[in-house]
Each structure stands twice: as structure tokens, then as C-alpha cells.
Amino acid sequence: MATANTMYTSDDPRSKLASGSAVSGGTAALKGFGASSYALFGETAPQIDDETGKTWLARGQNFIIAYTLAKPGATFERRGQVDEYVLLIEEQDVPATLSANGQNESIPGFSFVIMPPGDSSITLPKGGEIVRMFSRDNEDLAALCSNAAVYAQQHPNIPPFVKWPEPPAGYKIRVYSLDVPEVQGRFGRMWRCTTFMVNVFYPVGPRDPEALSPHHHDDFEQCSLALGGSYTHHLRWPWTAKQSEWREDEHVVCPAPSIGVIPAKSIHTSACTAPEDNRLVDIFAPPRHDFSKMEGWVLNADEYPVPPEG
């Protein structure tokens, strides 16, 4: 996977990534472009509204995001889950009881969790805000997504979804606290598994509009999940020889909770605009090779092998 990084500021940790292709049309003239997609969870009706609470579902090409405001005592089960999925609880006082394949864990909240394939359940004694992330292979959830029609056809420039190697220690519930100190030169708080790479950024104030980071990804989407504050996603598509492929620039305001799905080849940057508590989570499926090569960036790198590129 190649990522253009020529427009990062010098103090951005991503400026140290190996350079990808230049920000230009490149091979896009042959493959066209996919469309962006947005979901404003707080401003639309949920896809599920029952005894568990309210759940909004939206997707990208390779992933499904389930944002839930759970009722006290709610339980969320998966039977015959086909692959690993992610549970993110960013609030401090949202405890959960987790069960999977005979393993049981109790967590206080403020956690990043990898759930294994098979049968599993998540129970929230106090209720609260949670996010679950599933791969595209979970067709029962994909069909419920508010933007399912956008991905009825495979988007251009994105290769078939291939999961990363299984963990040598086997599948199990893996719990990581979000209480990770900031380290200069490391990019957020990042974990990966066989299906996802997730970067949970620290809360920040408004971004300096004179220090943005426009860049593009050659062959994968980025999902930007806002859990606090508000973000404006700026997107621009290069011109190609085919005028029919040209797209207008986008400057889409996405207050939390929301997602913006940024397609391959589009030049993009996001600016947080709220006075405080802007909280963003970047999501990639499958994981990224370039981030995995950076020493110390992936906090659980020792648990998951990296496959050969290509």
C-alpha cells in the first residue's frame, strides 16, 4: 500500500513514512474513482432501536461500523462470527462483561478490545456508548447499513479484501487500556488484528488551518470516526483525461458521532473545529503495511504477524 506524504508538516509523525506515489492522477485515469460516504449518527434514525438501545450502522468497502447508545443491561451477541471484530469503549465509566469461546473478561471501560471469531457476547451493566467494527464478510450487518447502496459494487482502486495472518498465540479476547501516555514521534494509540488497524487519537482543540496534511492513499479507504467535537473533511480528486471522472471538491462538516469514508486516490485532510474535546479514530481494513513498519507505532505488534507485501 502506498501513501503520498509529501504534504505532511515536518512535525507530523507521518512525514517519516516511506514516500508513496506523488499526488497526481497516476493510475487513477485507468480505474476511475470511488465515491466518499458519510454517516451522521446523531442526526439520523438508527438502524436498530430495541431493548438493547439504539444502533447506527454504516460501512466502507471492507468494513462495517456499529455505533451504539446502549441501555443498562444490554447484551450484544454474535453467533458463528466469521472473523475477529473490534469493540471500542472510549468513555471512562462504561464497564462491560465479555464472553467468547469459554473465556470471560470484565473491563471498566476506556478500552480497546479485539473479539475472536465464533460465539461471543458483550454485556453493558450501565449501558453507554460503544463502537463495534466488523469486516465486510459479516453480511447480516452489511445489509443493514445506511449507506449499503454505495458499496453494492466494488469500488475502483481497492483490491479484494484479504485478512492478515492469525495470531500465533491463537484467537482470544484481547483487552488494551486506552490509558496510554503520549510519546513524541508516535502517531496516536494504534492497534491491529487480522481484520483492522485502528488509531485512537488523543483529544485535541481546534486544528490550525495553516498546518493541514493533504495526502492520498493509492489502494485503500480510510474511515474517520468522530466521537467528540466536530470535524470538517476536505476531499479533492485529481483531474484525469476523462472529464466524466472529474469530481467537485468536498468540504463536509461531520459533528460527532459520525463517520467519513474517504476513498482511494482522493486527496484529503480533516480539520477539527470544536473549541475542545475533538476525538477522532482512524480505521483501516485490513491493516496498513506502512504504519506497521514504524517502530513503536502499533502497540500490540508482537501479537500479530505482518504478511509479505503484495
Tab-separated table of C-alpha atoms in Angstrom:
chain	number	residue	atom	x	y	z
A	1	MET	CA	0.000	0.000	0.000
A	2	ALA	CA	1.422	3.362	-0.975
A	3	THR	CA	0.700	6.635	0.774
A	4	ALA	CA	1.745	10.029	-0.558
A	5	ASN	CA	3.271	12.005	2.284
A	6	THR	CA	4.813	14.973	0.520
A	7	MET	CA	2.333	17.418	2.076
A	8	TYR	CA	2.784	16.493	5.747
A	9	THR	CA	4.216	19.172	8.016
A	10	SER	CA	7.685	18.423	9.390
A	11	ASP	CA	6.346	17.817	12.918
A	12	ASP	CA	3.760	15.271	11.728
A	13	PRO	CA	4.954	11.718	12.586
A	14	ARG	CA	3.737	10.556	9.157
A	15	SER	CA	6.392	12.696	7.480
A	16	LYS	CA	8.804	9.839	8.304
A	17	LEU	CA	6.857	7.296	6.261
A	18	ALA	CA	8.413	5.985	3.063
A	19	SER	CA	7.159	8.093	0.175
A	20	GLY	CA	4.407	6.709	-1.964
A	21	SER	CA	3.244	7.927	-5.304
A	22	ALA	CA	3.028	11.648	-5.971
A	23	VAL	CA	-0.309	13.403	-5.575
A	24	SER	CA	-1.388	13.191	-9.175
A	25	GLY	CA	-3.699	11.236	-11.415
A	26	GLY	CA	-1.334	8.259	-11.504
A	27	THR	CA	-3.164	5.087	-12.462
A	28	ALA	CA	-6.493	6.644	-11.484
A	29	ALA	CA	-7.131	7.539	-15.120
A	30	LEU	CA	-7.433	3.815	-15.821
A	31	LYS	CA	-9.583	2.905	-12.834
A	32	GLY	CA	-11.661	5.971	-12.089
A	33	PHE	CA	-12.608	6.934	-8.556
A	34	GLY	CA	-14.867	5.693	-5.823
A	35	ALA	CA	-17.309	7.960	-4.042
A	36	SER	CA	-16.929	9.229	-0.498
A	37	SER	CA	-19.614	8.422	2.049
A	38	TYR	CA	-20.724	9.963	5.345
A	39	ALA	CA	-22.989	8.942	8.214
A	40	LEU	CA	-24.161	11.412	10.862
A	41	PHE	CA	-25.234	9.073	13.635
A	42	GLY	CA	-26.617	11.789	15.872
A	43	GLU	CA	-28.844	13.304	13.185
A	44	THR	CA	-30.468	10.264	11.550
A	45	ALA	CA	-32.719	7.431	12.688
A	46	PRO	CA	-30.873	4.344	13.993
A	47	GLN	CA	-30.951	1.102	12.030
A	48	ILE	CA	-31.712	-0.825	15.241
A	49	ASP	CA	-33.931	0.539	18.021
A	50	ASP	CA	-34.916	-2.161	20.511
A	51	GLU	CA	-34.378	-3.400	24.069
A	52	THR	CA	-30.589	-3.097	23.656
A	53	GLY	CA	-30.710	0.609	22.779
A	54	LYS	CA	-30.095	2.498	19.550
A	55	THR	CA	-27.544	1.301	16.976
A	56	TRP	CA	-26.492	3.065	13.781
A	57	LEU	CA	-24.683	1.059	11.086
A	58	ALA	CA	-22.670	2.355	8.141
A	59	ARG	CA	-19.903	0.859	6.059
A	60	GLY	CA	-16.992	1.248	3.713
A	61	GLN	CA	-15.799	-1.228	1.090
A	62	ASN	CA	-14.169	-3.585	3.590
A	63	PHE	CA	-15.684	-2.693	6.956
A	64	ILE	CA	-18.868	-2.046	8.944
A	65	ILE	CA	-19.152	0.406	11.838
A	66	ALA	CA	-21.836	-0.103	14.517
A	67	TYR	CA	-22.262	2.896	16.814
A	68	THR	CA	-24.471	2.128	19.814
A	69	LEU	CA	-26.051	4.028	22.685
A	70	ALA	CA	-26.830	1.007	24.837
A	71	LYS	CA	-29.439	0.663	27.549
A	72	PRO	CA	-28.367	-0.593	31.007
A	73	GLY	CA	-28.059	-4.365	30.975
A	74	ALA	CA	-27.940	-4.623	27.188
A	75	THR	CA	-26.270	-7.692	25.709
A	76	PHE	CA	-24.919	-7.908	22.168
A	77	GLU	CA	-24.317	-11.429	20.873
A	78	ARG	CA	-22.559	-12.802	17.815
A	79	ARG	CA	-23.144	-16.422	16.869
A	80	GLY	CA	-20.735	-18.090	14.464
A	81	GLN	CA	-18.846	-14.822	13.956
A	82	VAL	CA	-16.679	-15.372	10.887
A	83	ASP	CA	-13.631	-13.364	11.967
A	84	GLU	CA	-12.167	-11.014	14.565
A	85	TYR	CA	-14.083	-7.852	15.387
A	86	VAL	CA	-13.284	-4.782	17.452
A	87	LEU	CA	-15.017	-3.208	20.453
A	88	LEU	CA	-14.085	0.373	21.358
A	89	ILE	CA	-15.296	1.925	24.618
A	90	GLU	CA	-13.899	5.431	24.815
A	91	GLU	CA	-15.908	6.539	27.860
A	92	GLN	CA	-14.313	6.023	31.278
A	93	ASP	CA	-17.307	4.637	33.189
A	94	VAL	CA	-18.853	2.175	30.755
A	95	PRO	CA	-17.984	-1.237	32.211
A	96	ALA	CA	-18.519	-4.360	30.139
A	97	THR	CA	-18.567	-8.107	30.618
A	98	LEU	CA	-17.149	-10.020	27.670
A	99	SER	CA	-17.548	-13.691	26.831
A	100	ALA	CA	-16.159	-15.705	23.912
A	101	ASN	CA	-15.469	-19.400	23.421
A	102	GLY	CA	-15.329	-20.109	27.171
A	103	GLN	CA	-13.251	-17.031	28.049
A	104	ASN	CA	-14.763	-14.341	30.279
A	105	GLU	CA	-13.433	-10.847	30.958
A	106	SER	CA	-14.736	-7.836	32.888
A	107	ILE	CA	-13.452	-4.401	31.929
A	108	PRO	CA	-14.067	-0.937	33.427
A	109	GLY	CA	-14.437	0.909	30.135
A	110	PHE	CA	-11.887	3.166	28.392
A	111	SER	CA	-10.681	0.126	26.458
A	112	PHE	CA	-9.845	-1.201	23.013
A	113	VAL	CA	-10.886	-4.846	22.653
A	114	ILE	CA	-10.320	-7.468	19.965
A	115	MET	CA	-13.030	-10.139	19.979
A	116	PRO	CA	-12.366	-13.559	18.413
A	117	PRO	CA	-14.332	-15.496	15.797
A	118	GLY	CA	-17.048	-17.854	16.967
A	119	ASP	CA	-19.710	-17.220	19.596
A	120	SER	CA	-19.337	-14.137	21.774
A	121	SER	CA	-21.283	-11.645	23.840
A	122	ILE	CA	-20.827	-8.133	25.210
A	123	THR	CA	-22.936	-7.041	28.205
A	124	LEU	CA	-23.079	-3.452	29.453
A	125	PRO	CA	-24.368	-3.302	33.047
A	126	LYS	CA	-24.675	0.506	32.984
A	127	GLY	CA	-25.296	0.906	29.275
A	128	GLY	CA	-23.388	3.653	27.474
A	129	GLU	CA	-21.653	4.479	24.199
A	130	ILE	CA	-19.780	1.719	22.369
A	131	VAL	CA	-18.447	1.202	18.854
A	132	ARG	CA	-18.052	-2.181	17.188
A	133	MET	CA	-16.136	-2.738	13.953
A	134	PHE	CA	-16.786	-5.706	11.675
A	135	SER	CA	-15.313	-6.831	8.373
A	136	ARG	CA	-17.298	-6.804	5.148
A	137	ASP	CA	-17.697	-10.579	5.445
A	138	ASN	CA	-20.436	-10.146	8.064
A	139	GLU	CA	-23.243	-9.979	5.537
A	140	ASP	CA	-26.074	-9.796	8.081
A	141	LEU	CA	-24.740	-6.444	9.311
A	142	ALA	CA	-23.685	-5.177	5.884
A	143	ALA	CA	-27.281	-5.417	4.697
A	144	LEU	CA	-28.451	-3.101	7.497
A	145	CYS	CA	-26.013	-0.269	6.779
A	146	SER	CA	-27.495	3.124	5.967
A	147	ASN	CA	-25.131	3.502	3.011
A	148	ALA	CA	-25.202	-0.110	1.773
A	149	ALA	CA	-26.149	1.002	-1.745
A	150	VAL	CA	-22.907	2.974	-2.085
A	151	TYR	CA	-20.949	-0.296	-1.888
A	152	ALA	CA	-23.215	-2.532	-3.937
A	153	GLN	CA	-20.343	-2.690	-6.440
A	154	GLN	CA	-16.642	-2.991	-5.659
A	155	HIS	CA	-15.064	0.468	-5.672
A	156	PRO	CA	-12.151	1.111	-8.029
A	157	ASN	CA	-8.524	1.004	-6.839
A	158	ILE	CA	-9.336	-1.211	-3.831
A	159	PRO	CA	-8.067	-4.807	-4.124
A	160	PRO	CA	-10.013	-7.817	-2.796
A	161	PHE	CA	-10.227	-7.943	0.996
A	162	VAL	CA	-7.500	-10.221	2.406
A	163	LYS	CA	-7.183	-10.705	6.149
A	164	TRP	CA	-3.806	-10.653	7.874
A	165	PRO	CA	-2.273	-13.805	9.442
A	166	GLU	CA	-3.762	-15.349	12.552
A	167	PRO	CA	-2.082	-14.563	15.891
A	168	PRO	CA	0.451	-17.299	16.794
A	169	ALA	CA	-0.978	-17.497	20.336
A	170	GLY	CA	-4.438	-18.161	18.919
A	171	TYR	CA	-7.700	-16.272	18.885
A	172	LYS	CA	-8.959	-14.917	22.209
A	173	ILE	CA	-10.397	-11.797	23.818
A	174	ARG	CA	-7.623	-9.209	23.895
A	175	VAL	CA	-8.153	-6.123	26.069
A	176	TYR	CA	-5.996	-2.982	25.901
A	177	SER	CA	-6.469	0.096	28.069
A	178	LEU	CA	-6.723	3.458	26.315
A	179	ASP	CA	-4.697	4.891	29.190
A	180	VAL	CA	-1.534	5.083	27.076
A	181	PRO	CA	0.812	8.049	27.634
A	182	GLU	CA	1.570	10.245	24.644
A	183	VAL	CA	5.027	9.696	23.153
A	184	GLN	CA	6.661	12.203	20.846
A	185	GLY	CA	7.081	10.730	17.373
A	186	ARG	CA	4.420	8.062	17.824
A	187	PHE	CA	1.194	8.553	15.869
A	188	GLY	CA	-1.775	8.248	18.244
A	189	ARG	CA	-2.702	4.984	20.004
A	190	MET	CA	-2.735	2.221	17.425
A	191	TRP	CA	-3.617	-1.470	17.500
A	192	ARG	CA	-4.127	-4.091	14.791
A	193	CYS	CA	-5.605	-7.549	14.374
A	194	THR	CA	-6.329	-9.803	11.393
A	195	THR	CA	-9.107	-7.551	10.090
A	196	PHE	CA	-8.436	-3.995	11.311
A	197	MET	CA	-5.905	-1.355	12.168
A	198	VAL	CA	-7.369	1.300	14.457
A	199	ASN	CA	-5.749	4.546	15.594
A	200	VAL	CA	-7.418	6.276	18.556
A	201	PHE	CA	-6.206	9.870	18.683
A	202	TYR	CA	-5.896	11.898	21.856
A	203	PRO	CA	-8.489	14.653	22.462
A	204	VAL	CA	-7.422	17.996	20.981
A	205	GLY	CA	-8.635	21.532	20.431
A	206	PRO	CA	-9.226	23.118	17.021
A	207	ARG	CA	-6.678	22.412	14.297
A	208	ASP	CA	-4.536	25.188	12.851
A	209	PRO	CA	-5.912	25.734	9.318
A	210	GLU	CA	-2.398	26.697	8.218
A	211	ALA	CA	-0.975	23.307	9.247
A	212	LEU	CA	-3.140	20.711	7.500
A	213	SER	CA	-1.897	17.471	5.925
A	214	PRO	CA	-3.418	16.784	2.489
A	215	HIS	CA	-2.387	13.360	1.191
A	216	HIS	CA	-3.889	10.337	-0.528
A	217	HIS	CA	-3.891	6.545	-0.340
A	218	ASP	CA	-3.361	4.592	-3.547
A	219	ASP	CA	-5.331	1.438	-2.814
A	220	PHE	CA	-7.333	1.592	0.403
A	221	GLU	CA	-10.076	3.560	2.103
A	222	GLN	CA	-9.839	5.432	5.373
A	223	CYS	CA	-12.711	5.647	7.835
A	224	SER	CA	-12.594	8.665	10.146
A	225	LEU	CA	-14.869	8.150	13.152
A	226	ALA	CA	-15.625	11.271	15.204
A	227	LEU	CA	-16.567	10.559	18.827
A	228	GLY	CA	-16.177	14.081	20.173
A	229	GLY	CA	-16.263	17.630	18.845
A	230	SER	CA	-16.671	18.243	15.113
A	231	TYR	CA	-14.586	17.611	12.005
A	232	THR	CA	-14.588	19.033	8.500
A	233	HIS	CA	-13.377	16.504	5.934
A	234	HIS	CA	-11.778	18.156	2.902
A	235	LEU	CA	-11.517	15.992	-0.241
A	236	ARG	CA	-10.204	16.700	-3.728
A	237	TRP	CA	-9.896	14.363	-6.697
A	238	PRO	CA	-7.155	14.771	-9.325
A	239	TRP	CA	-8.214	15.523	-12.874
A	240	THR	CA	-7.749	12.729	-15.373
A	241	ALA	CA	-8.039	12.638	-19.164
A	242	LYS	CA	-11.697	11.628	-18.775
A	243	GLN	CA	-13.769	14.628	-17.788
A	244	SER	CA	-16.563	12.230	-16.822
A	245	GLU	CA	-14.377	11.172	-13.878
A	246	TRP	CA	-13.917	14.701	-12.510
A	247	ARG	CA	-15.498	15.413	-9.138
A	248	GLU	CA	-16.167	18.590	-7.228
A	249	ASP	CA	-14.157	19.289	-4.085
A	250	GLU	CA	-15.878	18.317	-0.843
A	251	HIS	CA	-15.810	20.156	2.483
A	252	VAL	CA	-18.172	18.129	4.658
A	253	VAL	CA	-18.872	19.038	8.283
A	254	CYS	CA	-19.293	15.922	10.430
A	255	PRO	CA	-20.102	16.606	14.078
A	256	ALA	CA	-19.687	13.684	16.474
A	257	PRO	CA	-20.869	10.999	16.395
A	258	SER	CA	-20.217	10.407	12.716
A	259	ILE	CA	-18.019	8.721	10.151
A	260	GLY	CA	-16.469	9.900	6.920
A	261	VAL	CA	-15.316	7.215	4.473
A	262	ILE	CA	-12.524	8.552	2.292
A	263	PRO	CA	-11.951	6.666	-0.979
A	264	ALA	CA	-8.648	5.638	-2.518
A	265	LYS	CA	-6.885	8.242	-4.694
A	266	SER	CA	-8.732	11.227	-3.221
A	267	ILE	CA	-6.543	13.926	-1.702
A	268	HIS	CA	-7.852	14.526	1.791
A	269	THR	CA	-7.293	16.136	5.153
A	270	SER	CA	-9.535	16.630	8.174
A	271	ALA	CA	-9.734	19.653	10.447
A	272	CYS	CA	-11.228	19.512	13.934
A	273	THR	CA	-13.117	22.692	14.708
A	274	ALA	CA	-14.706	22.449	18.174
A	275	PRO	CA	-13.069	24.522	20.957
A	276	GLU	CA	-12.086	21.355	22.849
A	277	ASP	CA	-12.553	17.574	23.117
A	278	ASN	CA	-12.238	16.766	19.424
A	279	ARG	CA	-11.818	12.979	19.360
A	280	LEU	CA	-11.114	11.104	16.130
A	281	VAL	CA	-10.500	7.431	15.380
A	282	ASP	CA	-8.948	6.368	12.064
A	283	ILE	CA	-9.916	2.894	10.863
A	284	PHE	CA	-8.357	0.748	8.128
A	285	ALA	CA	-9.357	-2.716	6.909
A	286	PRO	CA	-7.154	-4.672	6.509
A	287	PRO	CA	-4.185	-3.183	8.446
A	288	ARG	CA	-1.627	-0.914	6.782
A	289	HIS	CA	1.888	-2.067	5.953
A	290	ASP	CA	3.445	1.410	6.130
A	291	PHE	CA	2.230	2.082	9.674
A	292	SER	CA	3.239	-1.449	10.714
A	293	LYS	CA	6.830	-0.755	9.662
A	294	MET	CA	7.155	2.177	12.060
A	295	GLU	CA	8.895	1.110	15.265
A	296	GLY	CA	6.665	1.508	18.294
A	297	TRP	CA	3.578	2.736	16.466
A	298	VAL	CA	1.460	-0.434	16.700
A	299	LEU	CA	1.073	-1.126	20.409
A	300	ASN	CA	0.315	-4.851	20.039
A	301	ALA	CA	2.643	-5.536	17.107
A	302	ASP	CA	4.218	-8.507	18.896
A	303	GLU	CA	0.891	-10.375	18.892
A	304	TYR	CA	0.082	-10.249	15.168
A	305	PRO	CA	2.414	-11.137	12.279
A	306	VAL	CA	2.799	-8.893	9.249
A	307	PRO	CA	2.261	-10.648	5.892
A	308	PRO	CA	4.571	-10.065	2.919
A	309	GLU	CA	3.617	-7.012	0.899
A	310	GLY	CA	1.835	-7.711	-2.355
